[in-house]
């Protein structure tokens, strides 16, 4: 595996935003997640739950208060005294149920009048609480209205008569969200205690057709409020203040017991938030509304393998760059020489020039950005920092030449005719001749930067690309996909390399394919051309192409070989995948030079410590 | 009764009431429970045992009401029989012989003339649920051999089988899976808890199952305290379950209420939990039930619950979770340290009961009389806690004094020892603490005994200890200026060459005290506490020591650990005889010279009865129990038996009870079980139901005479002649007069109390009914007739005296004739 000096970076103070809303689309099998900072993330559930897109609309927290006035232009509904917190249409579109404070109203859409006002019991475990807020309502096609409220109740109402049919007290705290399955035979609710309850419509006896709603399984995957739930045909999806997105498959709906039937917990974004200036040993951290530039610490000490070396110079926080306006940052990049910083929001593109004078830094914004550089999905500097590549959200890739303090637009690679897919991943070869760009599904395009034309297109693959990189010297393009496949494509030969064909023929190790976070970064060792370095959130791997490939019988996660072990055994058990799980959760890892690695970790405990305190619960035996 | 057969070892009550779920009668008036070989019928209102249904030859393992006739009860037993009983009259109706060991019984309303039983055919741990077709036949004993398999490889406990939704399916649990068999579809679904291999879920094995009476819902209890509610289980893929979690330990039993609206659960927490609407947040508790809940049952009427507890107790609980009655049997879930004793006052068997308690158990009525809290400390039920143990107890001075020793040893060097002396208080009819001695000895107390001699004026107690001393404690005036308080103080401390004192025993007259010091027996004069002589046989440490009684009082018996039984003559101070016998229990009969010794061998326990005067045993019974016998006691009989056979004469004046290691209380009996049933209760029942017809008077008189004969026979042996309650007119008056015409209670009270007092002459007894009849002249005809009836009883009593027979009879006849006029003859016209 080789020995490295590793910078363990833990000062990336990144906290994902809490999930505010979750919506599931059955046709495309995609999931939209909105966070409290205003970002909307789209997940493709069929592509191994890969996060495809991030949109940052206006960057502000927007609480949609749907009052009857909003629909006034259609029909003037009866005015309600208090605000309405939840709405649900009858599937036939004839009625609307609206959850308010202390009561639920049912409106007739035609007449616009409230036909029922169903008062909710304020009592909470015998104590009268101040208000009972209806956090969610759901209207079923048989006329049943299901409400969830702040007193911990799930209640079933008959909308025809306006009466309470059944009451389930399920929590000591608020029940905040509800989602119904399309078949209306099960629904899911989320509580402020972090528990998700599943309700099912089951027949009372096997002979009769009478059915009743029964609370079945509780799931405790969250520590904080579950603000949003969704119900896909095979899974329950929940998200909340604790920033995790949890996808819990329903065992009875899963056809084959494969790895898809396992629980998914998505905590970190499936994209890069860190960029690195190797020569200057600088790290650029991207936050929602600002960027931070840090210089890595250094040490003069030496030690044995596994030693922690004392720092002779601490890491420096060099720069704190705030965005203008309320918009979120979509992407950012620092040039390898460390003298350029570029970032983009949803509507504007910014480029800065950095001048280092001893310890001072001089930041200078490059003005007069061209109009076409409005918003970028990905920004990349060439290895010699002379060129800037910007993937715009219209699908084109702009090439800009950087001069001292100014720039010049060289070329725009237009998208293939007929496709409007935007490019979201870029990779440039170290010699600066080749540029690879990839969208979400339609293959990887390789451009010749010298001749400014499309060189070739790597055949399209079923699963989206998660990481791209071009190897030095050989100009082999290494592509990682969301189904954990890794391809190596020779750009000069316009075909897959022999190694890639071999591994496709033999197949990857089953444990490798079962990892549930995508590979987010690929890099190469300058002196060892046979090595590919890649990582996901929970492991760091060096693929040594010279060693035999592992089969399903060999141990994939081999522990670091003990030093006293004989070389023969080590050689016999060695295989191409050398995996280290020492650093996790790993947000970024790259090679600074031949002997130095930088690893950016974000321990989950640090994130939890920054969240608001969860609801206190008495635990038995404590 | 004289034509004696063989002597049998029989279980004599004290058997588990909590072996199986109790069953309620349809009207909730009675509750049935299995108790050893019998079925007991208790009244739910009065806690009294109404009937004992006897007839099975082995442990009864299941009872169920006959679904087609709710006045009948099915029972099954290890003896391979299913019996059908009429529980109101306590009559066996039918016996179905199945042939193999039956472990549990289930009945179903829809299953036509068949019941379900659990059997095991081949392997010892593999049990099957089979349905048995009960053939229709008029004969008393019918062979029922038509078995059809329902489920295989099930748990033997009936708690692990439940029939649901009027017999549509049956659910069985074992280890980590639940199987459901559907009778209509004839299919079995099986649900395994997938996480059972996981370490974290290692305890989630199934412990019990219950089915919802109306819905397709199965409740299962688990080892980790969870309750799972299974639904949709007719689809092996779409099944689903909910968890209810309150218990922190094993769920022992589950039961649905009759309507299914609530679920009851119980476990080691001794709390009955009612889950309403099967919701986690909607639960009610009935806490502090005293001991682990083993079983829960629900009455068919839905108004009562019954919980069976590990301390051999049943609690009848009202629907609103209020305990209404407690039926307490012999507490058996602890080690017995005190041995078996007889309370001289109540003739109750006394032994360790609940932790830190002494229980008084009535052998006759097979129920616990009361509990005496000795340690008076709260018992904390937790594993690994070292509790205070009540180790020794002894009665002295005809039950006036009770000495108890309790100890607690946490470490080798930290011994906490306490001796308490309790005096009997006549006012409160109970024992009151008199003296508490902290650390009466430096080490464990090995024995204590009172001097029970009749002539001894001063109560004396001797304790022996491992610290090498024996101490004599006497009752003295306490340091009180009024000299009214009394207390116990140490009078003498004796030792012998620093040997551990192991046993002590007073001679019958109290003049001598024998104390054994390991291998040596020392004899002390109880007047002067002088060492008189020593015996040493060098045959191992003395385990038991006792003096002979009555004519054999010159002998001293000692049993050693090396299996030698020695008999010393106290007059010659020499060994009279010795025998090789590994004695475990040696008990002298207080009413005779006999001594019973139980020896232990690899084959089992053998009983030897002998007199100290001769080394030849009077009676030997081999193999009385397969297990080790731990304790034995002679219980004096109220009515002596008259066994003519020489071998059984030792049982004439006392009965011998013994307790085995598994805590079954056994005794010897020559009677067949049917004979043991007292017929009086039956007759009384029949009498009450007789209508007042002319035949009644003829029949009633005849029966009354019969009863009187028996009564007189009994009275001859009684020291105190107690009037029979049914003969006292005041009581019958009270009971038979309609409540709305009765005078006030204060008025009746003196009359009632007077009637209970013993009359010096028979004359005064005759006067009482006359007084009553004068006062109650205006009462109804019924009461008048009762007066007459009682008078007649007195008359017949007099007839035995043999005077004025004709005159007396004619007088009574006259009165009877007068009665005939008042009797309703309308029934004749109806003919």
Short mmCIF file of C-alpha atoms in Angstrom, two decimals, chain B residues 109-459:
data_model
loop_
_atom_site.label_atom_id
_atom_site.label_comp_id
_atom_site.label_asym_id
_atom_site.label_seq_id
_atom_site.Cartn_x
_atom_site.Cartn_y
_atom_site.Cartn_z
CA UNK B 109 -66.81 -24.85 20.52
CA UNK B 110 -66.77 -25.55 16.81
CA UNK B 111 -64.86 -28.82 17.00
CA UNK B 112 -67.62 -31.40 17.16
CA UNK B 113 -66.99 -34.02 19.87
CA UNK B 114 -63.24 -33.75 19.78
CA UNK B 115 -60.71 -32.10 22.00
CA UNK B 116 -57.06 -31.19 21.45
CA UNK B 117 -54.24 -32.53 23.56
CA UNK B 118 -50.47 -32.24 23.58
CA UNK B 119 -48.65 -35.57 23.55
CA UNK B 120 -45.13 -36.72 22.87
CA UNK B 121 -44.84 -39.84 20.84
CA UNK B 122 -41.25 -40.68 20.10
CA UNK B 123 -38.49 -38.35 21.14
CA UNK B 124 -38.56 -36.99 24.65
CA UNK B 125 -38.45 -33.33 23.67
CA UNK B 126 -40.71 -33.39 20.63
CA UNK B 127 -44.34 -32.69 21.35
CA UNK B 128 -47.35 -32.84 19.06
CA UNK B 129 -50.72 -31.21 19.14
CA UNK B 130 -53.34 -33.81 18.24
CA UNK B 131 -57.08 -33.79 18.16
CA UNK B 132 -58.79 -36.64 19.97
CA UNK B 133 -62.23 -37.78 18.87
CA UNK B 134 -64.36 -38.51 21.91
CA UNK B 135 -66.72 -41.33 20.95
CA UNK B 136 -70.33 -41.12 22.05
CA UNK B 137 -71.21 -43.96 24.33
CA UNK B 138 -73.24 -44.43 27.44
CA UNK B 139 -70.59 -46.39 29.29
CA UNK B 140 -68.47 -44.82 32.00
CA UNK B 141 -65.11 -45.67 30.51
CA UNK B 142 -64.56 -45.26 26.81
CA UNK B 143 -61.45 -45.80 24.78
CA UNK B 144 -60.61 -42.79 22.66
CA UNK B 145 -57.90 -43.88 20.29
CA UNK B 146 -58.77 -41.83 17.24
CA UNK B 147 -56.00 -39.27 17.11
CA UNK B 148 -55.24 -36.92 14.25
CA UNK B 149 -52.13 -34.77 14.12
CA UNK B 150 -52.44 -31.03 13.91
CA UNK B 151 -48.99 -29.65 14.65
CA UNK B 152 -45.65 -31.29 15.29
CA UNK B 153 -42.56 -30.14 17.13
CA UNK B 154 -44.27 -27.77 19.52
CA UNK B 155 -43.54 -26.62 23.03
CA UNK B 156 -45.03 -28.77 25.76
CA UNK B 157 -46.38 -25.83 27.73
CA UNK B 158 -50.02 -24.99 27.03
CA UNK B 159 -49.04 -21.33 27.19
CA UNK B 160 -47.36 -21.81 23.84
CA UNK B 161 -50.53 -22.90 22.04
CA UNK B 162 -53.56 -20.75 21.37
CA UNK B 163 -56.68 -21.17 19.27
CA UNK B 164 -57.93 -18.09 17.54
CA UNK B 165 -61.08 -16.64 16.08
CA UNK B 166 -63.45 -19.46 17.04
CA UNK B 167 -61.10 -22.19 16.01
CA UNK B 168 -60.21 -20.88 12.60
CA UNK B 169 -56.52 -21.33 13.28
CA UNK B 170 -54.13 -22.45 15.98
CA UNK B 171 -50.92 -20.63 16.82
CA UNK B 172 -47.93 -22.34 18.39
CA UNK B 173 -44.64 -20.83 19.43
CA UNK B 174 -41.34 -22.47 20.15
CA UNK B 175 -37.85 -21.00 20.51
CA UNK B 176 -37.68 -18.35 17.83
CA UNK B 177 -40.62 -19.08 15.58
CA UNK B 178 -44.36 -18.83 15.47
CA UNK B 179 -46.35 -21.34 13.44
CA UNK B 180 -49.99 -20.86 12.56
CA UNK B 181 -52.11 -23.73 11.29
CA UNK B 182 -55.32 -22.88 9.46
CA UNK B 183 -57.93 -25.58 9.86
CA UNK B 184 -59.93 -24.72 6.76
CA UNK B 185 -57.02 -24.34 4.38
CA UNK B 186 -54.99 -27.04 6.16
CA UNK B 187 -51.85 -24.98 5.75
CA UNK B 188 -49.18 -23.95 8.20
CA UNK B 189 -47.45 -20.59 8.09
CA UNK B 190 -44.23 -20.18 9.98
CA UNK B 191 -42.68 -16.89 11.04
CA UNK B 192 -39.15 -16.83 12.36
CA UNK B 193 -37.64 -13.90 14.18
CA UNK B 194 -34.77 -13.27 11.79
CA UNK B 195 -32.65 -11.46 14.28
CA UNK B 196 -32.54 -14.39 16.64
CA UNK B 197 -28.93 -15.12 15.82
CA UNK B 198 -27.98 -11.57 16.53
CA UNK B 199 -26.35 -11.14 19.93
CA UNK B 200 -28.38 -8.07 20.71
CA UNK B 201 -31.62 -9.95 20.17
CA UNK B 202 -30.49 -13.18 21.79
CA UNK B 203 -33.30 -13.06 24.31
CA UNK B 204 -36.22 -12.50 21.98
CA UNK B 205 -37.37 -16.11 22.03
CA UNK B 206 -41.09 -16.73 22.27
CA UNK B 207 -42.45 -17.49 25.72
CA UNK B 208 -46.23 -17.50 25.33
CA UNK B 209 -48.99 -16.83 22.86
CA UNK B 210 -52.58 -15.63 22.95
CA UNK B 211 -55.13 -15.13 20.18
CA UNK B 212 -57.59 -12.30 19.83
CA UNK B 213 -61.12 -13.68 20.29
CA UNK B 214 -62.65 -11.74 17.41
CA UNK B 215 -59.92 -10.55 15.08
CA UNK B 216 -57.06 -12.13 13.23
CA UNK B 217 -54.49 -11.02 15.71
CA UNK B 218 -51.95 -13.07 17.64
CA UNK B 219 -50.12 -11.74 20.67
CA UNK B 220 -46.80 -13.33 21.56
CA UNK B 221 -44.66 -12.77 24.61
CA UNK B 222 -40.88 -12.78 24.40
CA UNK B 223 -37.90 -13.37 26.61
CA UNK B 224 -36.77 -9.77 26.40
CA UNK B 225 -40.08 -8.50 27.75
CA UNK B 226 -41.59 -7.48 24.45
CA UNK B 227 -45.08 -8.34 23.32
CA UNK B 228 -45.60 -8.65 19.59
CA UNK B 229 -49.01 -8.34 17.99
CA UNK B 230 -49.07 -10.22 14.69
CA UNK B 231 -51.54 -9.44 11.96
CA UNK B 232 -52.04 -10.40 8.35
CA UNK B 233 -50.42 -13.71 9.18
CA UNK B 234 -52.51 -15.59 6.63
CA UNK B 235 -50.10 -14.16 4.07
CA UNK B 236 -46.59 -15.37 4.72
CA UNK B 237 -45.13 -12.39 2.94
CA UNK B 238 -47.36 -9.54 3.95
CA UNK B 239 -47.50 -10.36 7.65
CA UNK B 240 -46.79 -7.53 10.01
CA UNK B 241 -46.39 -7.04 13.73
CA UNK B 242 -46.35 -4.34 16.37
CA UNK B 243 -44.31 -4.28 19.54
CA UNK B 244 -45.54 -3.41 22.99
CA UNK B 245 -42.75 -3.05 25.50
CA UNK B 246 -43.12 -2.49 29.18
CA UNK B 247 -41.83 -5.62 30.88
CA UNK B 248 -38.11 -5.62 31.51
CA UNK B 249 -37.97 -9.36 31.91
CA UNK B 250 -39.60 -12.41 30.36
CA UNK B 251 -43.31 -12.11 29.59
CA UNK B 252 -44.74 -15.06 31.51
CA UNK B 253 -48.29 -15.09 30.22
CA UNK B 254 -50.72 -13.20 28.03
CA UNK B 255 -54.49 -13.19 27.85
CA UNK B 256 -57.02 -11.24 25.85
CA UNK B 257 -60.17 -10.02 27.52
CA UNK B 258 -63.39 -11.66 26.33
CA UNK B 259 -64.21 -8.91 23.89
CA UNK B 260 -60.60 -8.55 22.83
CA UNK B 261 -60.54 -4.90 23.73
CA UNK B 262 -57.66 -5.30 26.11
CA UNK B 263 -54.65 -7.53 26.50
CA UNK B 264 -53.31 -8.65 29.88
CA UNK B 265 -49.70 -9.49 30.48
CA UNK B 266 -47.60 -10.42 33.47
CA UNK B 267 -44.13 -11.45 34.44
CA UNK B 268 -41.48 -11.34 37.12
CA UNK B 269 -42.27 -7.72 37.92
CA UNK B 270 -45.38 -9.01 39.76
CA UNK B 271 -47.43 -6.38 38.00
CA UNK B 272 -50.50 -7.16 35.92
CA UNK B 273 -50.49 -4.91 32.88
CA UNK B 274 -53.64 -4.23 30.93
CA UNK B 275 -53.03 -2.91 27.42
CA UNK B 276 -56.20 -1.22 26.29
CA UNK B 277 -56.94 -1.20 22.58
CA UNK B 278 -53.51 -2.84 22.15
CA UNK B 279 -51.94 0.60 22.29
CA UNK B 280 -48.55 1.21 23.80
CA UNK B 281 -49.58 4.43 25.48
CA UNK B 282 -52.88 3.20 26.88
CA UNK B 283 -52.07 0.80 29.68
CA UNK B 284 -53.21 0.19 33.22
CA UNK B 285 -51.33 -1.55 36.00
CA UNK B 286 -52.13 -3.63 39.03
CA UNK B 287 -48.84 -3.64 40.93
CA UNK B 288 -47.51 -5.33 44.08
CA UNK B 289 -49.03 -8.74 43.52
CA UNK B 290 -46.33 -10.35 45.65
CA UNK B 291 -44.71 -12.81 43.31
CA UNK B 292 -44.03 -13.57 39.67
CA UNK B 293 -47.19 -13.91 37.61
CA UNK B 294 -47.12 -17.37 36.03
CA UNK B 295 -50.53 -17.56 34.42
CA UNK B 296 -53.37 -15.23 33.57
CA UNK B 297 -56.89 -16.36 32.83
CA UNK B 298 -60.07 -14.53 32.03
CA UNK B 299 -63.59 -15.57 32.98
CA UNK B 300 -65.97 -16.31 30.09
CA UNK B 301 -68.37 -13.73 31.49
CA UNK B 302 -65.58 -11.19 31.32
CA UNK B 303 -65.98 -9.84 34.83
CA UNK B 304 -63.05 -11.54 36.52
CA UNK B 305 -59.40 -12.26 35.88
CA UNK B 306 -57.27 -14.75 37.72
CA UNK B 307 -53.50 -14.63 38.06
CA UNK B 308 -51.47 -17.58 39.28
CA UNK B 309 -48.25 -16.72 41.03
CA UNK B 310 -44.98 -18.47 41.65
CA UNK B 311 -45.60 -18.50 45.40
CA UNK B 312 -48.49 -20.92 44.84
CA UNK B 313 -51.20 -18.36 45.02
CA UNK B 314 -54.11 -17.35 42.87
CA UNK B 315 -55.54 -13.88 42.90
CA UNK B 316 -59.04 -13.23 41.63
CA UNK B 317 -59.06 -9.79 40.11
CA UNK B 318 -62.08 -7.77 39.24
CA UNK B 319 -62.48 -6.28 35.78
CA UNK B 320 -61.58 -2.85 37.10
CA UNK B 321 -58.21 -4.24 38.26
CA UNK B 322 -59.01 -4.65 41.94
CA UNK B 323 -57.88 -7.81 43.61
CA UNK B 324 -60.94 -9.37 45.21
CA UNK B 325 -59.80 -12.73 46.55
CA UNK B 326 -56.56 -14.55 47.25
CA UNK B 327 -56.31 -18.33 47.25
CA UNK B 328 -53.00 -19.23 48.82
CA UNK B 329 -51.58 -22.72 48.83
CA UNK B 330 -48.37 -23.96 50.35
CA UNK B 331 -45.57 -21.60 49.36
CA UNK B 332 -42.91 -23.68 47.74
CA UNK B 333 -40.56 -21.56 45.72
CA UNK B 334 -37.78 -21.35 48.30
CA UNK B 335 -35.36 -23.59 50.07
CA UNK B 336 -36.72 -25.02 53.28
CA UNK B 337 -34.25 -24.39 56.12
CA UNK B 338 -36.51 -24.61 59.12
CA UNK B 339 -37.76 -28.10 58.41
CA UNK B 340 -41.31 -29.17 59.06
CA UNK B 341 -42.90 -28.25 62.36
CA UNK B 342 -46.34 -28.52 63.83
CA UNK B 343 -47.86 -25.55 65.53
CA UNK B 344 -49.23 -27.10 68.75
CA UNK B 345 -52.12 -24.66 68.80
CA UNK B 346 -53.52 -24.79 65.31
CA UNK B 347 -51.98 -28.14 64.32
CA UNK B 348 -50.81 -26.35 61.24
CA UNK B 349 -47.68 -27.29 59.41
CA UNK B 350 -45.07 -24.56 59.84
CA UNK B 351 -42.15 -24.01 57.49
CA UNK B 352 -40.39 -21.34 55.45
CA UNK B 353 -42.80 -19.45 53.30
CA UNK B 354 -42.26 -16.31 51.39
CA UNK B 355 -38.73 -14.92 51.77
CA UNK B 356 -38.27 -13.99 55.40
CA UNK B 357 -41.66 -15.35 56.41
CA UNK B 358 -42.87 -18.38 58.31
CA UNK B 359 -46.01 -19.89 56.85
CA UNK B 360 -48.72 -21.71 58.77
CA UNK B 361 -50.33 -24.22 56.48
CA UNK B 362 -53.43 -26.22 57.28
CA UNK B 363 -52.98 -29.80 56.18
CA UNK B 364 -56.69 -30.52 56.45
CA UNK B 365 -58.01 -27.71 54.30
CA UNK B 366 -54.87 -27.51 52.13
CA UNK B 367 -54.52 -23.81 52.43
CA UNK B 368 -52.28 -21.32 54.03
CA UNK B 369 -53.61 -20.03 57.33
CA UNK B 370 -51.28 -17.11 57.71
CA UNK B 371 -47.85 -15.75 57.21
CA UNK B 372 -45.63 -14.55 60.01
CA UNK B 373 -43.17 -11.93 58.89
CA UNK B 374 -39.99 -12.81 60.75
CA UNK B 375 -37.34 -10.62 59.19
CA UNK B 376 -39.71 -7.65 58.83
CA UNK B 377 -37.73 -6.25 55.95
CA UNK B 378 -38.78 -5.45 52.46
CA UNK B 379 -37.84 -8.13 49.99
CA UNK B 380 -36.07 -6.90 46.90
CA UNK B 381 -36.50 -9.30 44.04
CA UNK B 382 -33.28 -9.19 42.11
CA UNK B 383 -30.69 -11.66 40.96
CA UNK B 384 -27.46 -11.82 42.87
CA UNK B 385 -28.68 -10.15 46.03
CA UNK B 386 -27.87 -11.98 49.23
CA UNK B 387 -31.04 -12.05 51.27
CA UNK B 388 -31.68 -12.59 54.95
CA UNK B 389 -32.52 -16.26 55.36
CA UNK B 390 -34.78 -17.60 58.02
CA UNK B 391 -32.77 -20.65 59.01
CA UNK B 392 -34.20 -22.08 62.21
CA UNK B 393 -37.48 -22.03 64.05
CA UNK B 394 -38.90 -23.94 67.00
CA UNK B 395 -42.11 -23.92 69.02
CA UNK B 396 -42.04 -24.23 72.79
CA UNK B 397 -44.39 -24.49 75.74
CA UNK B 398 -47.43 -25.72 73.80
CA UNK B 399 -47.15 -23.06 71.20
CA UNK B 400 -46.74 -20.17 73.60
CA UNK B 401 -43.27 -19.39 72.40
CA UNK B 402 -41.67 -19.39 69.01
CA UNK B 403 -37.93 -19.01 68.49
CA UNK B 404 -36.55 -18.05 65.09
CA UNK B 405 -33.03 -17.56 63.79
CA UNK B 406 -32.23 -15.53 60.72
CA UNK B 407 -28.87 -15.02 59.10
CA UNK B 408 -27.24 -13.23 56.24
CA UNK B 409 -23.71 -13.85 55.11
CA UNK B 410 -22.29 -11.66 52.42
CA UNK B 411 -18.67 -12.61 52.89
CA UNK B 412 -16.90 -15.37 54.76
CA UNK B 413 -16.15 -13.16 57.74
CA UNK B 414 -19.30 -11.05 57.81
CA UNK B 415 -22.05 -13.02 59.42
CA UNK B 416 -25.20 -11.27 60.50
CA UNK B 417 -27.14 -13.41 62.95
CA UNK B 418 -30.31 -12.69 64.82
CA UNK B 419 -32.44 -14.76 67.15
CA UNK B 420 -35.98 -13.67 67.82
CA UNK B 421 -38.37 -14.99 70.44
CA UNK B 422 -42.04 -14.54 69.83
CA UNK B 423 -44.82 -14.95 72.34
CA UNK B 424 -48.35 -15.93 71.50
CA UNK B 425 -50.80 -13.16 72.22
CA UNK B 426 -54.26 -14.46 72.96
CA UNK B 427 -55.90 -11.13 72.28
CA UNK B 428 -54.57 -10.73 68.78
CA UNK B 429 -54.39 -14.48 68.21
CA UNK B 430 -50.92 -14.17 66.83
CA UNK B 431 -47.25 -14.11 67.65
CA UNK B 432 -45.70 -10.92 69.01
CA UNK B 433 -41.99 -10.25 69.14
CA UNK B 434 -40.72 -10.47 72.71
CA UNK B 435 -36.94 -10.62 72.58
CA UNK B 436 -34.47 -9.93 69.83
CA UNK B 437 -30.92 -11.18 70.33
CA UNK B 438 -28.25 -9.86 68.01
CA UNK B 439 -25.42 -12.27 67.41
CA UNK B 440 -26.49 -14.89 69.91
CA UNK B 441 -23.45 -16.88 68.82
CA UNK B 442 -20.22 -16.13 67.06
CA UNK B 443 -20.99 -18.54 64.25
CA UNK B 444 -23.90 -20.29 62.55
CA UNK B 445 -26.55 -21.72 64.84
CA UNK B 446 -26.85 -25.41 64.09
CA UNK B 447 -29.83 -26.33 66.26
CA UNK B 448 -32.24 -24.94 68.77
CA UNK B 449 -34.75 -26.68 70.97
CA UNK B 450 -37.17 -25.84 73.75
CA UNK B 451 -37.57 -27.85 76.88
CA UNK B 452 -41.11 -29.06 76.46
CA UNK B 453 -41.42 -30.98 79.70
CA UNK B 454 -44.78 -30.62 81.39
CA UNK B 455 -43.41 -29.94 84.83
CA UNK B 456 -40.87 -27.33 83.87
CA UNK B 457 -41.97 -24.04 85.35
CA UNK B 458 -39.51 -21.93 83.49
CA UNK B 459 -39.38 -21.94 79.68
#
